[in-house]
Amino acid sequence: MATTPTEVLAFPNIKAIVRDNGTAEVVVAGNSRAVPDGQTLPELRNNALALVVTEAQTLQRPVRVQIEDPEGHGELIVHPDNRIESVSYVPRPARRRAQAPVTTAEAAAPAVVEDASVAAAEPTTIPIRPAPVEATAAAIDLEPWPPTPVGTEEPGHASPGVHGIGGAEAESPAAAAPEEPLSLRSLKETSFLVSTPVLEPATQGWRGTLTRFGFRMDPSAEELAEREDIRTVSQHWPGPRTIAVVNRKGGANKTPTVVMLSAILARYSGAATVAWDNNESQGTLGWRTEKGAHDRSVLDLIDSSTELLSPSTNAAEIAKFVHHQTADKFDVLRSDENEEGDHEVTAEEVDIAHQVLTRYYRLVIMDSGNTARAANWRRMIDHTNQLVVPVTAIEDRAEAARLTLQTLESRGGHDAELARNAVVIVSESTDAKRSMSGDALKRAKAEAQRIADGFEPFVRAVVRIPYDPALVNGPIRYEALQPVTQRAWLAAAAAVAKGF
């Protein structure tokens, strides 16, 4: 049964672009992915669609993809089970050259030579020949990328549909010949630029050492993966993005997760980033981050929201209400820390604070309390673009995380989609308030692996974080972490950013 576009979520935004210079790319949520080379236009399309199918399988749901190639543009729906449906396709109008008037035999001769060159030219710069059968992904059942090759069908005579990547039916030269000679490709349709970036030499390990000695070495697979994660977290996305860090159990590593994601995204992307303690009463984010020169909290920001949302207010005024992290380059909006206060943040106040913050910041990363029934918790979910669920190597933390996801799944709609697209971050830590080593550390690693394996089938990504004593107590600083821990948190942030 055909799927309507409204039944498929529009995020992440996916584009598949095939160019007439023989290159192609797939862009997922602003992240460009190189497409393997192809010898023919259909083969390039196949390689691009294979990357989109992989993305659909990763998300475990159909995705929408905008397509563009030298022959036209349109939209497809790509399913995880390798089905591809054509939603629309608009061919580019064929360019036709005006026939020059023939006045003399001498003037006619050059025109004949020019016409011959035009007749021999292909519609694209990619040679059109049947792709090898063994190179096609015939298991994918789809409508054709373009329903018919542009300029090869007569009005009212549609070509048969394609039912597999690379499975386009070969057309006879007579059917493919246009009625009139096509025009020469215009300068507007030609580019000498190559989009593939130059591979920089290795900088890490023994390969990096040899490079510094003058022997240029390609980077290892590990270094390439790290570069890709850095590129992913360095993106700027159109419009603000909100990340909610949730677990119904206290001590599940929510606050360290908020701090680490904020630090990495702010450091690499340079985007204005705020970590917001959305605890319904008193949270601990302020205790584990740097304090500014004032004591203001989210309640003060809400009280001043009218002024902050005024068009005449300067952007720097937000600094009166947040606490800047001088080393890690993000701001913190603290919860109310008044011991004598009894105010609980309402859903309407969450709306106000979120409206203010998304005016001043690109990225809003929200810490949360332990009550999924609280009004501010549920309204936070309404504003969320990406869900993050942290757990530690303790079974009751993992069970609380499972129940949190189950609650969201049961609500359906936006909440359920967040649960399925969630990133689970499993830290190899326990409730111990001192450094772990020996058998205790081995047990924590084994338990963290068991928990990670248990969550993997139900969410988009699971990332493990090694134990690091710098995260146990006191203020959290990115530079205080061990290099292996920094690398793990970079991978976690990249997994989160891929959901935008």
PDB file of N, CA and C in Angstrom, residues 291-323:
ATOM      1  N   LYS A 291      29.621  29.419  38.692  1.00  0.00           N
ATOM      2  CA  LYS A 291      28.623  30.422  39.069  1.00  0.00           C
ATOM      3  C   LYS A 291      29.062  31.788  38.579  1.00  0.00           C
ATOM      4  N   GLY A 292      28.098  32.570  38.072  1.00  0.00           N
ATOM      5  CA  GLY A 292      28.382  33.920  37.629  1.00  0.00           C
ATOM      6  C   GLY A 292      28.407  34.896  38.786  1.00  0.00           C
ATOM      7  N   ALA A 293      28.343  36.191  38.445  1.00  0.00           N
ATOM      8  CA  ALA A 293      28.447  37.235  39.463  1.00  0.00           C
ATOM      9  C   ALA A 293      27.086  37.604  40.050  1.00  0.00           C
ATOM     10  N   HIS A 294      26.090  36.751  39.905  1.00  0.00           N
ATOM     11  CA  HIS A 294      24.746  37.030  40.428  1.00  0.00           C
ATOM     12  C   HIS A 294      24.124  35.728  40.899  1.00  0.00           C
ATOM     13  N   ASP A 295      22.924  35.799  41.471  1.00  0.00           N
ATOM     14  CA  ASP A 295      22.228  34.618  41.995  1.00  0.00           C
ATOM     15  C   ASP A 295      20.918  34.358  41.269  1.00  0.00           C
ATOM     16  N   ARG A 296      20.741  34.902  40.081  1.00  0.00           N
ATOM     17  CA  ARG A 296      19.451  34.779  39.411  1.00  0.00           C
ATOM     18  C   ARG A 296      19.235  33.376  38.859  1.00  0.00           C
ATOM     19  N   SER A 297      17.946  33.026  38.738  1.00  0.00           N
ATOM     20  CA  SER A 297      17.559  31.696  38.300  1.00  0.00           C
ATOM     21  C   SER A 297      16.484  31.812  37.222  1.00  0.00           C
ATOM     22  N   VAL A 298      15.900  30.681  36.880  1.00  0.00           N
ATOM     23  CA  VAL A 298      14.860  30.654  35.854  1.00  0.00           C
ATOM     24  C   VAL A 298      13.650  31.490  36.260  1.00  0.00           C
ATOM     25  N   LEU A 299      13.366  31.576  37.565  1.00  0.00           N
ATOM     26  CA  LEU A 299      12.215  32.367  38.000  1.00  0.00           C
ATOM     27  C   LEU A 299      12.424  33.846  37.710  1.00  0.00           C
ATOM     28  N   ASP A 300      13.653  34.328  37.872  1.00  0.00           N
ATOM     29  CA  ASP A 300      13.947  35.724  37.547  1.00  0.00           C
ATOM     30  C   ASP A 300      13.822  35.972  36.048  1.00  0.00           C
ATOM     31  N   LEU A 301      14.253  35.006  35.245  1.00  0.00           N
ATOM     32  CA  LEU A 301      14.127  35.143  33.799  1.00  0.00           C
ATOM     33  C   LEU A 301      12.661  35.212  33.387  1.00  0.00           C
ATOM     34  N   ILE A 302      11.839  34.368  34.008  1.00  0.00           N
ATOM     35  CA  ILE A 302      10.410  34.367  33.681  1.00  0.00           C
ATOM     36  C   ILE A 302       9.780  35.702  34.069  1.00  0.00           C
ATOM     37  N   ASP A 303      10.154  36.241  35.229  1.00  0.00           N
ATOM     38  CA  ASP A 303       9.602  37.524  35.669  1.00  0.00           C
ATOM     39  C   ASP A 303       9.986  38.657  34.717  1.00  0.00           C
ATOM     40  N   SER A 304      11.137  38.541  34.052  1.00  0.00           N
ATOM     41  CA  SER A 304      11.610  39.594  33.143  1.00  0.00           C
ATOM     42  C   SER A 304      11.370  39.242  31.685  1.00  0.00           C
ATOM     43  N   SER A 305      10.510  38.265  31.415  1.00  0.00           N
ATOM     44  CA  SER A 305      10.328  37.775  30.049  1.00  0.00           C
ATOM     45  C   SER A 305       9.791  38.850  29.108  1.00  0.00           C
ATOM     46  N   THR A 306       8.909  39.699  29.607  1.00  0.00           N
ATOM     47  CA  THR A 306       8.357  40.748  28.729  1.00  0.00           C
ATOM     48  C   THR A 306       9.459  41.649  28.210  1.00  0.00           C
ATOM     49  N   GLU A 307      10.349  42.056  29.089  1.00  0.00           N
ATOM     50  CA  GLU A 307      11.472  42.901  28.680  1.00  0.00           C
ATOM     51  C   GLU A 307      12.415  42.146  27.749  1.00  0.00           C
ATOM     52  N   LEU A 308      12.707  40.893  28.062  1.00  0.00           N
ATOM     53  CA  LEU A 308      13.655  40.119  27.256  1.00  0.00           C
ATOM     54  C   LEU A 308      13.113  39.812  25.865  1.00  0.00           C
ATOM     55  N   LEU A 309      11.803  39.743  25.730  1.00  0.00           N
ATOM     56  CA  LEU A 309      11.211  39.459  24.426  1.00  0.00           C
ATOM     57  C   LEU A 309      10.894  40.728  23.635  1.00  0.00           C
ATOM     58  N   SER A 310      11.171  41.864  24.216  1.00  0.00           N
ATOM     59  CA  SER A 310      10.923  43.114  23.519  1.00  0.00           C
ATOM     60  C   SER A 310      11.895  43.292  22.354  1.00  0.00           C
ATOM     61  N   PRO A 311      11.436  43.752  21.199  1.00  0.00           N
ATOM     62  CA  PRO A 311      12.341  43.959  20.054  1.00  0.00           C
ATOM     63  C   PRO A 311      13.452  44.947  20.342  1.00  0.00           C
ATOM     64  N   SER A 312      13.278  45.822  21.306  1.00  0.00           N
ATOM     65  CA  SER A 312      14.282  46.838  21.604  1.00  0.00           C
ATOM     66  C   SER A 312      15.355  46.364  22.572  1.00  0.00           C
ATOM     67  N   THR A 313      15.197  45.167  23.134  1.00  0.00           N
ATOM     68  CA  THR A 313      16.156  44.666  24.117  1.00  0.00           C
ATOM     69  C   THR A 313      17.416  44.173  23.433  1.00  0.00           C
ATOM     70  N   ASN A 314      18.564  44.559  23.981  1.00  0.00           N
ATOM     71  CA  ASN A 314      19.850  44.130  23.447  1.00  0.00           C
ATOM     72  C   ASN A 314      20.105  42.669  23.793  1.00  0.00           C
ATOM     73  N   ALA A 315      20.763  41.936  22.861  1.00  0.00           N
ATOM     74  CA  ALA A 315      21.017  40.505  23.067  1.00  0.00           C
ATOM     75  C   ALA A 315      21.875  40.234  24.298  1.00  0.00           C
ATOM     76  N   ALA A 316      22.702  41.188  24.682  1.00  0.00           N
ATOM     77  CA  ALA A 316      23.586  40.971  25.823  1.00  0.00           C
ATOM     78  C   ALA A 316      22.845  40.971  27.158  1.00  0.00           C
ATOM     79  N   GLU A 317      21.586  41.417  27.171  1.00  0.00           N
ATOM     80  CA  GLU A 317      20.824  41.482  28.421  1.00  0.00           C
ATOM     81  C   GLU A 317      20.596  40.102  29.034  1.00  0.00           C
ATOM     82  N   ILE A 318      20.659  39.063  28.222  1.00  0.00           N
ATOM     83  CA  ILE A 318      20.424  37.714  28.745  1.00  0.00           C
ATOM     84  C   ILE A 318      21.485  37.322  29.772  1.00  0.00           C
ATOM     85  N   ALA A 319      22.657  37.963  29.708  1.00  0.00           N
ATOM     86  CA  ALA A 319      23.744  37.631  30.631  1.00  0.00           C
ATOM     87  C   ALA A 319      23.384  37.936  32.085  1.00  0.00           C
ATOM     88  N   LYS A 320      22.361  38.752  32.304  1.00  0.00           N
ATOM     89  CA  LYS A 320      21.934  39.043  33.679  1.00  0.00           C
ATOM     90  C   LYS A 320      21.296  37.833  34.358  1.00  0.00           C
ATOM     91  N   PHE A 321      20.889  36.847  33.565  1.00  0.00           N
ATOM     92  CA  PHE A 321      20.099  35.735  34.116  1.00  0.00           C
ATOM     93  C   PHE A 321      20.781  34.378  33.993  1.00  0.00           C
ATOM     94  N   VAL A 322      21.847  34.283  33.228  1.00  0.00           N
ATOM     95  CA  VAL A 322      22.529  32.996  33.033  1.00  0.00           C
ATOM     96  C   VAL A 322      23.949  33.089  33.580  1.00  0.00           C
ATOM     97  N   HIS A 323      24.555  31.932  33.766  1.00  0.00           N
ATOM     98  CA  HIS A 323      25.894  31.840  34.350  1.00  0.00           C
ATOM     99  C   HIS A 323      26.832  31.250  33.293  1.00  0.00           C
TER     100      HIS A 323
END
